[in-house]
mmCIF file of C-alpha atoms and ligand atoms in Angstrom:
data_model
loop_
_atom_site.group_PDB
_atom_site.id
_atom_site.type_symbol
_atom_site.label_atom_id
_atom_site.label_comp_id
_atom_site.label_asym_id
_atom_site.label_seq_id
_atom_site.Cartn_x
_atom_site.Cartn_y
_atom_site.Cartn_z
ATOM 1 C CA MET Q 1 21.452 2.940 -12.843
ATOM 2 C CA ASN Q 2 18.991 5.780 -12.360
ATOM 3 C CA ILE Q 3 15.480 4.398 -12.012
ATOM 4 C CA LEU Q 4 12.394 6.574 -12.369
ATOM 5 C CA VAL Q 5 9.639 5.163 -10.154
ATOM 6 C CA ILE Q 6 6.138 6.153 -11.226
ATOM 7 C CA ASN Q 7 2.915 5.771 -9.263
ATOM 8 C CA CYS Q 8 0.178 6.984 -11.568
ATOM 9 C CA GLY Q 9 -3.373 7.770 -10.433
ATOM 10 C CA SER Q 10 -6.309 9.048 -12.462
ATOM 11 C CA SER Q 11 -5.486 12.724 -11.885
ATOM 12 C CA SER Q 12 -2.148 12.594 -10.093
ATOM 13 C CA LEU Q 13 1.290 11.124 -10.608
ATOM 14 C CA LYS Q 14 3.948 10.568 -7.947
ATOM 15 C CA TYR Q 15 7.570 10.021 -8.921
ATOM 16 C CA GLN Q 16 10.995 9.383 -7.481
ATOM 17 C CA LEU Q 17 14.329 9.167 -9.253
ATOM 18 C CA ILE Q 18 16.458 6.625 -7.394
ATOM 19 C CA ASN Q 19 20.041 5.607 -8.040
ATOM 20 C CA SER Q 20 19.988 1.835 -7.783
ATOM 21 C CA GLU Q 21 23.633 1.472 -6.724
ATOM 22 C CA SER Q 22 23.665 4.007 -3.873
ATOM 23 C CA GLU Q 23 19.876 3.682 -3.327
ATOM 24 C CA ALA Q 24 19.822 7.470 -2.921
ATOM 25 C CA VAL Q 25 16.670 9.366 -3.858
ATOM 26 C CA LEU Q 26 17.911 12.001 -6.309
ATOM 27 C CA ALA Q 27 14.550 13.777 -6.529
ATOM 28 C CA LYS Q 28 10.901 13.175 -5.860
ATOM 29 C CA GLY Q 29 7.656 14.896 -6.620
ATOM 30 C CA LEU Q 30 4.021 14.944 -7.501
ATOM 31 C CA CYS Q 31 1.921 16.123 -10.449
ATOM 32 C CA GLU Q 32 -1.572 17.130 -9.349
ATOM 33 C CA ARG Q 33 -4.842 17.952 -11.087
ATOM 34 C CA ILE Q 34 -3.875 16.256 -14.355
ATOM 35 C CA GLY Q 35 -6.612 16.924 -16.926
ATOM 36 C CA MET Q 36 -8.056 19.766 -14.821
ATOM 37 C CA GLU Q 37 -7.649 23.494 -14.354
ATOM 38 C CA GLY Q 38 -4.735 24.516 -12.144
ATOM 39 C CA SER Q 39 -2.506 21.493 -12.687
ATOM 40 C CA CYS Q 40 0.910 21.756 -11.081
ATOM 41 C CA ILE Q 41 4.113 19.855 -10.404
ATOM 42 C CA LYS Q 42 5.727 19.827 -6.963
ATOM 43 C CA HIS Q 43 9.362 18.832 -7.381
ATOM 44 C CA THR Q 44 11.880 18.253 -4.581
ATOM 45 C CA PRO Q 45 15.502 17.692 -5.571
ATOM 46 C CA SER Q 46 17.440 15.856 -2.849
ATOM 47 C CA GLY Q 47 18.724 18.236 -0.161
ATOM 48 C CA LYS Q 48 16.923 21.234 -1.659
ATOM 49 C CA ASP Q 49 13.581 22.956 -1.131
ATOM 50 C CA LYS Q 50 10.406 21.935 -2.892
ATOM 51 C CA VAL Q 51 9.635 23.900 -6.082
ATOM 52 C CA THR Q 52 6.018 24.206 -7.199
ATOM 53 C CA LYS Q 53 5.246 25.109 -10.798
ATOM 54 C CA GLU Q 54 1.826 25.577 -12.315
ATOM 55 C CA THR Q 55 1.810 24.175 -15.820
ATOM 56 C CA PRO Q 56 -1.016 22.941 -18.046
ATOM 57 C CA MET Q 57 -1.269 19.126 -18.022
ATOM 58 C CA PRO Q 58 -4.228 18.194 -20.226
ATOM 59 C CA ASP Q 59 -3.228 14.532 -19.934
ATOM 60 C CA HIS Q 60 -0.614 12.201 -18.425
ATOM 61 C CA THR Q 61 1.776 12.589 -21.370
ATOM 62 C CA TYR Q 62 2.108 16.272 -20.420
ATOM 63 C CA ALA Q 63 2.637 15.232 -16.803
ATOM 64 C CA ILE Q 64 5.481 12.842 -17.723
ATOM 65 C CA GLN Q 65 7.014 15.590 -19.863
ATOM 66 C CA ALA Q 66 6.765 17.968 -16.872
ATOM 67 C CA VAL Q 67 8.549 15.351 -14.713
ATOM 68 C CA ILE Q 68 11.349 14.950 -17.270
ATOM 69 C CA ASP Q 69 11.638 18.756 -17.597
ATOM 70 C CA ALA Q 70 11.900 19.090 -13.807
ATOM 71 C CA LEU Q 71 14.479 16.287 -13.524
ATOM 72 C CA THR Q 72 16.650 17.826 -16.281
ATOM 73 C CA ASP Q 73 16.047 21.507 -15.389
ATOM 74 C CA ALA Q 74 19.243 23.612 -15.323
ATOM 75 C CA GLU Q 75 18.451 24.939 -11.830
ATOM 76 C CA HIS Q 76 16.323 22.304 -10.055
ATOM 77 C CA GLY Q 77 17.241 19.236 -12.107
ATOM 78 C CA VAL Q 78 19.335 16.292 -10.922
ATOM 79 C CA VAL Q 79 20.404 14.804 -14.274
ATOM 80 C CA LYS Q 80 21.648 16.452 -17.466
ATOM 81 C CA SER Q 81 19.385 14.695 -19.937
ATOM 82 C CA LEU Q 82 16.855 11.960 -20.460
ATOM 83 C CA SER Q 83 19.699 9.599 -21.398
ATOM 84 C CA GLU Q 84 20.664 9.482 -17.691
ATOM 85 C CA ILE Q 85 17.361 7.778 -16.849
ATOM 86 C CA ASP Q 86 18.073 4.096 -17.411
ATOM 87 C CA ALA Q 87 14.714 2.492 -16.650
ATOM 88 C CA VAL Q 88 11.223 3.176 -15.338
ATOM 89 C CA GLY Q 89 9.454 1.151 -12.634
ATOM 90 C CA HIS Q 90 5.661 1.444 -12.589
ATOM 91 C CA ARG Q 91 3.515 0.641 -9.586
ATOM 92 C CA ILE Q 92 0.512 -1.351 -10.857
ATOM 93 C CA VAL Q 93 -2.340 -1.957 -8.465
ATOM 94 C CA HIS Q 94 -3.870 -5.186 -9.779
ATOM 95 C CA GLY Q 95 -2.125 -8.074 -11.479
ATOM 96 C CA GLY Q 96 -4.975 -10.543 -10.923
ATOM 97 C CA GLU Q 97 -3.799 -14.144 -11.109
ATOM 98 C CA LYS Q 98 -1.638 -13.325 -14.100
ATOM 99 C CA PHE Q 99 1.300 -11.784 -12.270
ATOM 100 C CA ALA Q 100 3.031 -13.401 -9.311
ATOM 101 C CA LYS Q 101 6.108 -11.204 -9.703
ATOM 102 C CA SER Q 102 7.374 -8.051 -11.375
ATOM 103 C CA VAL Q 103 7.916 -8.170 -15.139
ATOM 104 C CA VAL Q 104 9.551 -6.179 -17.929
ATOM 105 C CA ILE Q 105 6.748 -4.395 -19.798
ATOM 106 C CA THR Q 106 6.036 -5.681 -23.312
ATOM 107 C CA ASP Q 107 2.930 -5.353 -25.487
ATOM 108 C CA GLU Q 108 1.710 -8.728 -24.132
ATOM 109 C CA VAL Q 109 2.161 -7.482 -20.563
ATOM 110 C CA LEU Q 110 0.169 -4.333 -21.383
ATOM 111 C CA ASP Q 111 -2.674 -6.502 -22.709
ATOM 112 C CA ALA Q 112 -2.564 -8.700 -19.610
ATOM 113 C CA ILE Q 113 -2.684 -5.653 -17.296
ATOM 114 C CA ALA Q 114 -5.665 -4.321 -19.279
ATOM 115 C CA GLU Q 115 -7.404 -7.677 -18.741
ATOM 116 C CA CYS Q 116 -7.221 -6.969 -14.987
ATOM 117 C CA ASN Q 117 -8.937 -3.562 -15.398
ATOM 118 C CA ASP Q 118 -12.277 -4.975 -14.256
ATOM 119 C CA LEU Q 119 -10.731 -5.939 -10.917
ATOM 120 C CA ALA Q 120 -9.415 -2.417 -10.235
ATOM 121 C CA PRO Q 121 -11.408 -0.044 -12.436
ATOM 122 C CA LEU Q 122 -10.205 3.080 -10.626
ATOM 123 C CA HIS Q 123 -6.521 2.191 -10.628
ATOM 124 C CA ASN Q 124 -5.367 -0.106 -13.444
ATOM 125 C CA PRO Q 125 -6.546 2.097 -16.342
ATOM 126 C CA ALA Q 126 -4.683 5.046 -14.776
ATOM 127 C CA ASN Q 127 -1.565 2.888 -14.333
ATOM 128 C CA LEU Q 128 -1.750 1.928 -18.024
ATOM 129 C CA ILE Q 129 -2.101 5.561 -19.065
ATOM 130 C CA GLY Q 130 1.114 6.277 -17.130
ATOM 131 C CA ILE Q 131 2.958 3.488 -18.939
ATOM 132 C CA ASN Q 132 1.759 4.654 -22.352
ATOM 133 C CA ALA Q 133 2.696 8.251 -21.571
ATOM 134 C CA CYS Q 134 6.235 7.106 -20.655
ATOM 135 C CA LYS Q 135 6.435 5.054 -23.849
ATOM 136 C CA LYS Q 136 5.718 8.218 -25.840
ATOM 137 C CA ILE Q 137 8.075 10.540 -24.008
ATOM 138 C CA MET Q 138 10.878 8.035 -23.353
ATOM 139 C CA PRO Q 139 10.817 5.577 -26.258
ATOM 140 C CA GLY Q 140 13.280 2.731 -25.881
ATOM 141 C CA VAL Q 141 13.759 3.157 -22.108
ATOM 142 C CA PRO Q 142 13.025 -0.229 -20.489
ATOM 143 C CA MET Q 143 10.044 -0.332 -18.149
ATOM 144 C CA VAL Q 144 9.027 -2.747 -15.406
ATOM 145 C CA ALA Q 145 5.611 -3.365 -13.847
ATOM 146 C CA VAL Q 146 5.567 -3.995 -10.089
ATOM 147 C CA PHE Q 147 2.207 -5.244 -8.839
ATOM 148 C CA ASP Q 148 0.560 -4.536 -5.486
ATOM 149 C CA THR Q 149 -1.029 -7.975 -5.606
ATOM 150 C CA ALA Q 150 1.961 -10.083 -6.732
ATOM 151 C CA PHE Q 151 3.494 -10.904 -3.325
ATOM 152 C CA HIS Q 152 0.167 -12.378 -2.163
ATOM 153 C CA GLN Q 153 -0.110 -14.796 -5.084
ATOM 154 C CA THR Q 154 1.500 -17.498 -2.908
ATOM 155 C CA MET Q 155 -1.636 -17.605 -0.721
ATOM 156 C CA PRO Q 156 -3.171 -21.080 -0.688
ATOM 157 C CA GLU Q 157 -6.657 -21.611 -2.077
ATOM 158 C CA LYS Q 158 -8.112 -21.978 1.427
ATOM 159 C CA ALA Q 159 -6.985 -18.425 2.202
ATOM 160 C CA TYR Q 160 -8.148 -16.768 -0.996
ATOM 161 C CA MET Q 161 -11.517 -18.401 -1.691
ATOM 162 C CA TYR Q 162 -14.745 -16.752 -0.532
ATOM 163 C CA GLY Q 163 -17.755 -18.741 0.669
ATOM 164 C CA LEU Q 164 -19.628 -17.879 -2.546
ATOM 165 C CA PRO Q 165 -20.829 -20.032 -5.455
ATOM 166 C CA TYR Q 166 -17.729 -21.324 -7.231
ATOM 167 C CA GLU Q 167 -19.011 -20.098 -10.582
ATOM 168 C CA TYR Q 168 -18.173 -16.473 -9.619
ATOM 169 C CA TYR Q 169 -14.568 -17.502 -9.294
ATOM 170 C CA GLU Q 170 -14.721 -19.443 -12.562
ATOM 171 C CA LYS Q 171 -16.459 -16.678 -14.477
ATOM 172 C CA TYR Q 172 -15.057 -13.498 -12.942
ATOM 173 C CA LYS Q 173 -12.096 -14.566 -10.790
ATOM 174 C CA VAL Q 174 -13.854 -13.361 -7.664
ATOM 175 C CA ARG Q 175 -11.369 -14.276 -4.910
ATOM 176 C CA ARG Q 176 -9.112 -12.569 -2.398
ATOM 177 C CA TYR Q 177 -5.980 -10.958 -3.899
ATOM 178 C CA GLY Q 178 -4.593 -8.609 -1.248
ATOM 179 C CA PHE Q 179 -2.766 -5.313 -1.799
ATOM 180 C CA HIS Q 180 0.272 -3.399 -0.454
ATOM 181 C CA GLY Q 181 2.249 -6.474 -1.558
ATOM 182 C CA THR Q 182 5.406 -4.490 -2.305
ATOM 183 C CA SER Q 183 5.345 -3.153 1.244
ATOM 184 C CA HIS Q 184 4.629 -6.527 2.905
ATOM 185 C CA ASP Q 185 7.470 -8.042 0.885
ATOM 186 C CA PHE Q 186 9.932 -5.231 1.675
ATOM 187 C CA VAL Q 187 9.098 -5.013 5.387
ATOM 188 C CA SER Q 188 9.144 -8.767 6.062
ATOM 189 C CA ALA Q 189 12.535 -9.062 4.328
ATOM 190 C CA ARG Q 190 13.935 -6.044 6.172
ATOM 191 C CA ALA Q 191 12.618 -7.237 9.555
ATOM 192 C CA ALA Q 192 14.503 -10.511 9.120
ATOM 193 C CA GLU Q 193 17.621 -8.637 7.978
ATOM 194 C CA ILE Q 194 17.547 -6.371 11.052
ATOM 195 C CA LEU Q 195 17.410 -9.482 13.246
ATOM 196 C CA GLY Q 196 20.357 -10.999 11.362
ATOM 197 C CA LYS Q 197 18.178 -13.824 10.059
ATOM 198 C CA THR Q 198 16.668 -14.790 6.742
ATOM 199 C CA ARG Q 199 12.958 -14.516 6.112
ATOM 200 C CA GLU Q 200 12.900 -18.212 5.177
ATOM 201 C CA ASP Q 201 13.513 -19.100 8.859
ATOM 202 C CA LEU Q 202 10.742 -16.948 10.340
ATOM 203 C CA LYS Q 203 6.994 -16.564 10.768
ATOM 204 C CA ILE Q 204 6.311 -12.850 10.356
ATOM 205 C CA ILE Q 205 3.129 -10.795 10.669
ATOM 206 C CA VAL Q 206 3.362 -7.424 8.912
ATOM 207 C CA CYS Q 207 0.898 -4.729 10.000
ATOM 208 C CA HIS Q 208 0.854 -2.095 7.229
ATOM 209 C CA LEU Q 209 -1.149 0.623 8.958
ATOM 210 C CA GLY Q 210 -1.435 3.661 6.710
ATOM 211 C CA ASN Q 211 -4.450 5.513 5.414
ATOM 212 C CA GLY Q 212 -5.151 2.187 3.689
ATOM 213 C CA ALA Q 213 -4.266 -0.683 6.010
ATOM 214 C CA SER Q 214 -3.631 -4.399 5.675
ATOM 215 C CA ILE Q 215 -1.989 -7.250 7.572
ATOM 216 C CA SER Q 216 -0.170 -10.212 6.117
ATOM 217 C CA ALA Q 217 1.119 -13.536 7.368
ATOM 218 C CA VAL Q 218 4.530 -14.294 5.858
ATOM 219 C CA ASP Q 219 5.433 -17.896 6.634
ATOM 220 C CA HIS Q 220 9.067 -18.762 5.869
ATOM 221 C CA GLY Q 221 9.235 -16.076 3.174
ATOM 222 C CA LYS Q 222 5.872 -16.743 1.548
ATOM 223 C CA CYS Q 223 2.659 -14.814 2.035
ATOM 224 C CA VAL Q 224 0.021 -17.277 3.264
ATOM 225 C CA ASP Q 225 -2.765 -14.821 4.083
ATOM 226 C CA THR Q 226 -3.581 -11.131 3.960
ATOM 227 C CA SER Q 227 -6.487 -9.014 5.104
ATOM 228 C CA MET Q 228 -7.475 -7.142 1.918
ATOM 229 C CA GLY Q 229 -9.570 -9.047 -0.600
ATOM 230 C CA LEU Q 230 -10.901 -8.704 -4.122
ATOM 231 C CA THR Q 231 -10.544 -4.977 -3.474
ATOM 232 C CA PRO Q 232 -8.750 -2.953 -0.780
ATOM 233 C CA LEU Q 233 -12.036 -2.579 1.135
ATOM 234 C CA GLU Q 234 -11.821 -5.835 3.099
ATOM 235 C CA GLY Q 235 -10.089 -6.418 6.406
ATOM 236 C CA LEU Q 236 -8.988 -3.772 8.877
ATOM 237 C CA ILE Q 237 -10.865 -0.599 9.680
ATOM 238 C CA MET Q 238 -8.964 2.125 7.793
ATOM 239 C CA GLY Q 239 -8.862 5.921 7.545
ATOM 240 C CA THR Q 240 -12.068 6.126 5.523
ATOM 241 C CA ARG Q 241 -12.742 2.459 4.567
ATOM 242 C CA CYS Q 242 -14.945 0.259 6.701
ATOM 243 C CA GLY Q 243 -13.026 -3.035 6.343
ATOM 244 C CA ASP Q 244 -14.933 -6.222 7.270
ATOM 245 C CA ILE Q 245 -18.666 -5.784 7.773
ATOM 246 C CA ASP Q 246 -21.699 -8.030 7.583
ATOM 247 C CA PRO Q 247 -22.492 -7.908 3.834
ATOM 248 C CA ALA Q 248 -26.225 -7.803 4.643
ATOM 249 C CA ILE Q 249 -25.707 -4.254 5.963
ATOM 250 C CA ILE Q 250 -25.471 -3.050 2.364
ATOM 251 C CA GLU Q 251 -29.075 -3.923 1.510
ATOM 252 C CA PHE Q 252 -30.281 -2.822 4.946
ATOM 253 C CA ILE Q 253 -28.813 0.704 4.613
ATOM 254 C CA ALA Q 254 -29.741 0.923 0.925
ATOM 255 C CA LYS Q 255 -33.414 0.447 1.848
ATOM 256 C CA LYS Q 256 -33.368 2.708 4.905
ATOM 257 C CA GLU Q 257 -31.521 5.581 3.203
ATOM 258 C CA ASN Q 258 -32.797 5.014 -0.343
ATOM 259 C CA LEU Q 259 -29.264 4.649 -1.725
ATOM 260 C CA SER Q 260 -27.883 2.696 -4.677
ATOM 261 C CA ILE Q 261 -25.226 0.000 -4.264
ATOM 262 C CA SER Q 262 -22.754 2.298 -5.934
ATOM 263 C CA GLU Q 263 -23.549 5.100 -3.455
ATOM 264 C CA ILE Q 264 -23.075 2.700 -0.546
ATOM 265 C CA ASN Q 265 -19.805 1.562 -2.082
ATOM 266 C CA THR Q 266 -18.615 5.164 -2.040
ATOM 267 C CA ILE Q 267 -19.694 5.523 1.593
ATOM 268 C CA MET Q 268 -17.841 2.328 2.554
ATOM 269 C CA ASN Q 269 -14.677 3.512 0.792
ATOM 270 C CA LYS Q 270 -14.644 7.243 1.459
ATOM 271 C CA LYS Q 271 -16.878 8.085 4.407
ATOM 272 C CA SER Q 272 -16.402 5.186 6.800
ATOM 273 C CA GLY Q 273 -13.427 3.914 8.777
ATOM 274 C CA VAL Q 274 -12.195 5.892 11.772
ATOM 275 C CA GLU Q 275 -13.332 9.123 10.107
ATOM 276 C CA GLY Q 276 -16.931 7.981 9.773
ATOM 277 C CA MET Q 277 -16.944 6.317 13.188
ATOM 278 C CA SER Q 278 -15.429 9.217 15.119
ATOM 279 C CA LYS Q 279 -16.892 12.117 13.108
ATOM 280 C CA VAL Q 280 -13.454 13.675 13.725
ATOM 281 C CA SER Q 281 -10.895 12.780 11.052
ATOM 282 C CA SER Q 282 -9.186 9.977 9.177
ATOM 283 C CA ASP Q 283 -5.851 11.228 10.498
ATOM 284 C CA PHE Q 284 -4.680 9.414 13.605
ATOM 285 C CA ARG Q 285 -2.961 12.532 14.967
ATOM 286 C CA ASP Q 286 -6.345 14.305 15.073
ATOM 287 C CA LEU Q 287 -8.027 11.213 16.454
ATOM 288 C CA SER Q 288 -5.514 10.831 19.264
ATOM 289 C CA ALA Q 289 -5.729 14.531 20.143
ATOM 290 C CA ALA Q 290 -9.556 14.305 20.238
ATOM 291 C CA MET Q 291 -9.384 11.240 22.486
ATOM 292 C CA ASP Q 292 -7.081 13.138 24.875
ATOM 293 C CA GLN Q 293 -9.668 15.924 25.005
ATOM 294 C CA GLY Q 294 -12.295 13.413 26.100
ATOM 295 C CA ASN Q 295 -14.008 12.781 22.757
ATOM 296 C CA ALA Q 296 -15.842 9.475 23.323
ATOM 297 C CA LEU Q 297 -16.301 8.644 19.638
ATOM 298 C CA ALA Q 298 -12.598 9.157 18.899
ATOM 299 C CA LYS Q 299 -11.797 6.788 21.788
ATOM 300 C CA MET Q 300 -14.324 4.251 20.486
ATOM 301 C CA ALA Q 301 -12.834 4.453 16.959
ATOM 302 C CA LEU Q 302 -9.287 3.927 18.240
ATOM 303 C CA GLU Q 303 -10.355 1.052 20.469
ATOM 304 C CA THR Q 304 -12.312 -0.639 17.672
ATOM 305 C CA TYR Q 305 -9.441 -0.087 15.232
ATOM 306 C CA THR Q 306 -6.759 -1.606 17.469
ATOM 307 C CA TYR Q 307 -9.064 -4.469 18.564
ATOM 308 C CA ARG Q 308 -9.489 -5.392 14.875
ATOM 309 C CA VAL Q 309 -5.714 -5.245 14.292
ATOM 310 C CA ALA Q 310 -5.177 -7.522 17.304
ATOM 311 C CA LYS Q 311 -7.832 -9.981 16.088
ATOM 312 C CA TYR Q 312 -6.090 -10.273 12.700
ATOM 313 C CA ILE Q 313 -2.742 -10.816 14.419
ATOM 314 C CA GLY Q 314 -4.342 -13.637 16.412
ATOM 315 C CA ALA Q 315 -5.862 -15.119 13.264
ATOM 316 C CA TYR Q 316 -2.535 -15.064 11.430
ATOM 317 C CA ALA Q 317 -0.654 -16.550 14.386
ATOM 318 C CA ALA Q 318 -3.204 -19.381 14.114
ATOM 319 C CA ALA Q 319 -2.777 -19.607 10.318
ATOM 320 C CA MET Q 320 0.995 -20.036 10.710
ATOM 321 C CA ASN Q 321 0.775 -22.093 13.931
ATOM 322 C CA GLY Q 322 2.894 -19.475 15.662
ATOM 323 C CA VAL Q 323 4.638 -16.180 15.070
ATOM 324 C CA ASP Q 324 8.234 -15.017 15.590
ATOM 325 C CA VAL Q 325 8.011 -11.373 14.519
ATOM 326 C CA ILE Q 326 5.273 -8.735 14.413
ATOM 327 C CA ALA Q 327 6.336 -5.705 12.341
ATOM 328 C CA PHE Q 328 4.479 -2.369 12.307
ATOM 329 C CA THR Q 329 4.854 -0.152 9.247
ATOM 330 C CA ALA Q 330 3.338 2.722 7.165
ATOM 331 C CA GLY Q 331 2.177 6.136 8.426
ATOM 332 C CA ILE Q 332 0.378 4.937 11.555
ATOM 333 C CA GLY Q 333 2.432 1.790 12.201
ATOM 334 C CA GLU Q 334 5.690 3.735 12.000
ATOM 335 C CA ASN Q 335 4.609 6.811 13.959
ATOM 336 C CA ASP Q 336 1.748 6.100 16.308
ATOM 337 C CA GLY Q 337 3.031 4.655 19.588
ATOM 338 C CA ARG Q 338 -0.470 4.715 21.056
ATOM 339 C CA VAL Q 339 -1.885 2.447 18.335
ATOM 340 C CA ARG Q 340 1.057 0.045 18.769
ATOM 341 C CA SER Q 341 0.633 0.090 22.517
ATOM 342 C CA MET Q 342 -3.160 -0.420 22.450
ATOM 343 C CA THR Q 343 -2.701 -3.331 20.010
ATOM 344 C CA GLY Q 344 0.119 -4.806 22.091
ATOM 345 C CA LYS Q 345 -2.162 -5.104 25.147
ATOM 346 C CA TYR Q 346 -3.969 -8.022 23.433
ATOM 347 C CA LEU Q 347 -0.854 -9.995 22.545
ATOM 348 C CA GLY Q 348 0.368 -11.329 25.892
ATOM 349 C CA TYR Q 349 -0.985 -14.844 25.228
ATOM 350 C CA LEU Q 350 1.321 -15.055 22.185
ATOM 351 C CA GLY Q 351 4.372 -14.134 24.252
ATOM 352 C CA ALA Q 352 4.477 -10.637 22.761
ATOM 353 C CA SER Q 353 4.455 -7.354 24.640
ATOM 354 C CA ILE Q 354 5.578 -3.791 24.104
ATOM 355 C CA ASP Q 355 8.279 -2.154 26.209
ATOM 356 C CA GLU Q 356 6.880 1.376 26.533
ATOM 357 C CA SER Q 357 10.369 2.774 27.122
ATOM 358 C CA LYS Q 358 11.235 1.696 23.550
ATOM 359 C CA ASN Q 359 7.914 2.613 21.953
ATOM 360 C CA ASN Q 360 8.515 6.333 21.398
ATOM 361 C CA VAL Q 361 9.529 5.669 17.798
ATOM 362 C CA HIS Q 362 8.607 7.842 14.828
ATOM 363 C CA GLY Q 363 9.633 6.449 11.478
ATOM 364 C CA ASP Q 364 12.824 4.669 12.600
ATOM 365 C CA GLU Q 365 13.698 1.002 12.645
ATOM 366 C CA ALA Q 366 13.357 -0.316 16.193
ATOM 367 C CA ILE Q 367 12.686 -3.388 18.293
ATOM 368 C CA ILE Q 368 9.972 -2.409 20.769
ATOM 369 C CA SER Q 369 9.188 -5.687 22.544
ATOM 370 C CA ASN Q 370 10.454 -6.567 25.998
ATOM 371 C CA GLU Q 371 13.771 -8.373 26.296
ATOM 372 C CA GLY Q 372 13.241 -12.140 26.497
ATOM 373 C CA ASP Q 373 9.777 -12.095 24.879
ATOM 374 C CA LYS Q 374 8.974 -15.072 22.659
ATOM 375 C CA VAL Q 375 7.845 -12.773 19.838
ATOM 376 C CA THR Q 376 9.866 -9.794 18.597
ATOM 377 C CA VAL Q 377 7.728 -6.713 17.968
ATOM 378 C CA MET Q 378 9.344 -4.216 15.632
ATOM 379 C CA VAL Q 379 8.855 -0.935 13.791
ATOM 380 C CA VAL Q 380 10.144 -1.263 10.221
ATOM 381 C CA PRO Q 381 9.595 1.739 7.919
ATOM 382 C CA THR Q 382 8.328 0.717 4.532
ATOM 383 C CA ASN Q 383 9.813 2.028 1.293
ATOM 384 C CA GLU Q 384 7.705 0.954 -1.661
ATOM 385 C CA GLU Q 385 9.552 3.220 -4.117
ATOM 386 C CA LEU Q 386 12.919 1.718 -3.207
ATOM 387 C CA ALA Q 387 11.450 -1.777 -3.518
ATOM 388 C CA ILE Q 388 10.138 -0.883 -6.999
ATOM 389 C CA ALA Q 389 13.513 0.604 -7.979
ATOM 390 C CA ARG Q 390 15.346 -2.526 -6.778
ATOM 391 C CA GLN Q 391 13.053 -4.857 -8.691
ATOM 392 C CA THR Q 392 13.261 -2.702 -11.807
ATOM 393 C CA ALA Q 393 17.064 -2.607 -11.686
ATOM 394 C CA SER Q 394 17.305 -6.363 -11.196
ATOM 395 C CA LEU Q 395 15.033 -7.056 -14.186
ATOM 396 C CA VAL Q 396 16.594 -4.655 -16.701
ATOM 397 C CA LYS Q 397 20.250 -5.368 -15.908
HETATM 398 P P1 LIG W 1 0.298 6.435 4.761
HETATM 399 O O1 LIG W 1 -0.940 6.074 4.001
HETATM 400 O O2 LIG W 1 1.193 5.266 5.038
HETATM 401 O O3 LIG W 1 1.038 7.603 4.164
HETATM 402 O O4 LIG W 1 -0.190 6.928 6.201
HETATM 403 C C1 LIG W 1 -0.878 8.144 6.353
HETATM 404 C C2 LIG W 1 -1.525 8.186 7.734
HETATM 405 O O5 LIG W 1 -0.520 7.993 8.746
HETATM 406 C C3 LIG W 1 -2.127 9.534 8.070
HETATM 407 O O6 LIG W 1 -3.445 9.644 7.588
HETATM 408 C C4 LIG W 1 -2.116 9.528 9.597
HETATM 409 O O7 LIG W 1 -3.297 8.911 10.066
HETATM 410 C C5 LIG W 1 -0.947 8.636 9.946
HETATM 411 N N1 LIG W 1 0.195 9.382 10.506
HETATM 412 C C6 LIG W 1 1.159 10.036 9.842
HETATM 413 N N2 LIG W 1 2.035 10.606 10.710
HETATM 414 C C7 LIG W 1 1.607 10.300 11.943
HETATM 415 C C8 LIG W 1 2.060 10.583 13.279
HETATM 416 N N3 LIG W 1 3.157 11.293 13.488
HETATM 417 N N4 LIG W 1 1.333 10.089 14.304
HETATM 418 C C9 LIG W 1 0.230 9.356 14.088
HETATM 419 N N5 LIG W 1 -0.246 9.047 12.876
HETATM 420 C C10 LIG W 1 0.417 9.505 11.824
#
């Protein structure tokens, strides 16, 4: 089966066409500036160069049409016609408490996703627009929703409740949900597979360190805790998000700087994290280079970042009463040996350490702990699109 994987944002749309039998990516690409001047599609057929085409995309329906045109194009296409696309898998950010696994999209599912809009006002409405655009352009093609939150639905109450009046949970479902679930699921399963074991026999901590970052505790195959919360703002320090802070800081800064809550929210999401702390960049390559040149704030940001990662690892080892595997993934986790190494320095008490001779890994699967260590530390590249394609194929078969 050929599965079209769609990740739809408010003004952009990422896609991959994946053959579910061979798991080969036939083509991938990105539509940018949807609904704006200068919209374009960047399309990369497997093994060929990227083609960029400017084309008007007043809305997402035009963007989906541009994707189909690119995939079936006589020169740059990878299939002859729409009939060779067997199903569509949509990444959906928030499934609330309604979705604990992926589902085939029906009208009832669309309504239930819309009911979660309040929980992810920037993402879910855009995801729904993507689904409706596909329905128009590809009527009759089965579609599956894969939720970022679903894998974390196994968390026990003690892990997902906040210390707030219970009525906010009753009225508005204010609780911790967690995100990057598709990645935590994929990486924990793959880590076990690499070790020749099943996930059901292991206690695994997955460190998804990308521009957004989260950690999860996967105890015998089930997520029992994760660092993101009601929104992706909680937990680790990220590229531009602050992660955990004292909530009283919000009122304090609001008064000092004469800012609204919504303005502070933007600052916490877009101007904080290692970028805000270092005044250098959200990109860890820039941060590392600045630290090497003696930039004290870049060093402080990296030290604070890795200290926070190590504290969460310690917390999750406690939550699971032990840990067998620590897996690093996503842009930073897969590529940044320095971050892995700085984090590893805190883990000796767990029986985990990093063998620096194995730590020069960039995007490959690898075991990087020392031989004989109690805990296996690994690099396991994530592949959310493949995970979505697999789940879509299994549900529409
Ligand atoms: P992601 O959100 O998973 O795509 O991760 C993106 C982030 O990964 C970038 O913002 C960088 O901070 C980081 N990154 C990507 N490549 C490298 C690299 N080679 N070394 C260090 N960090 C990297």
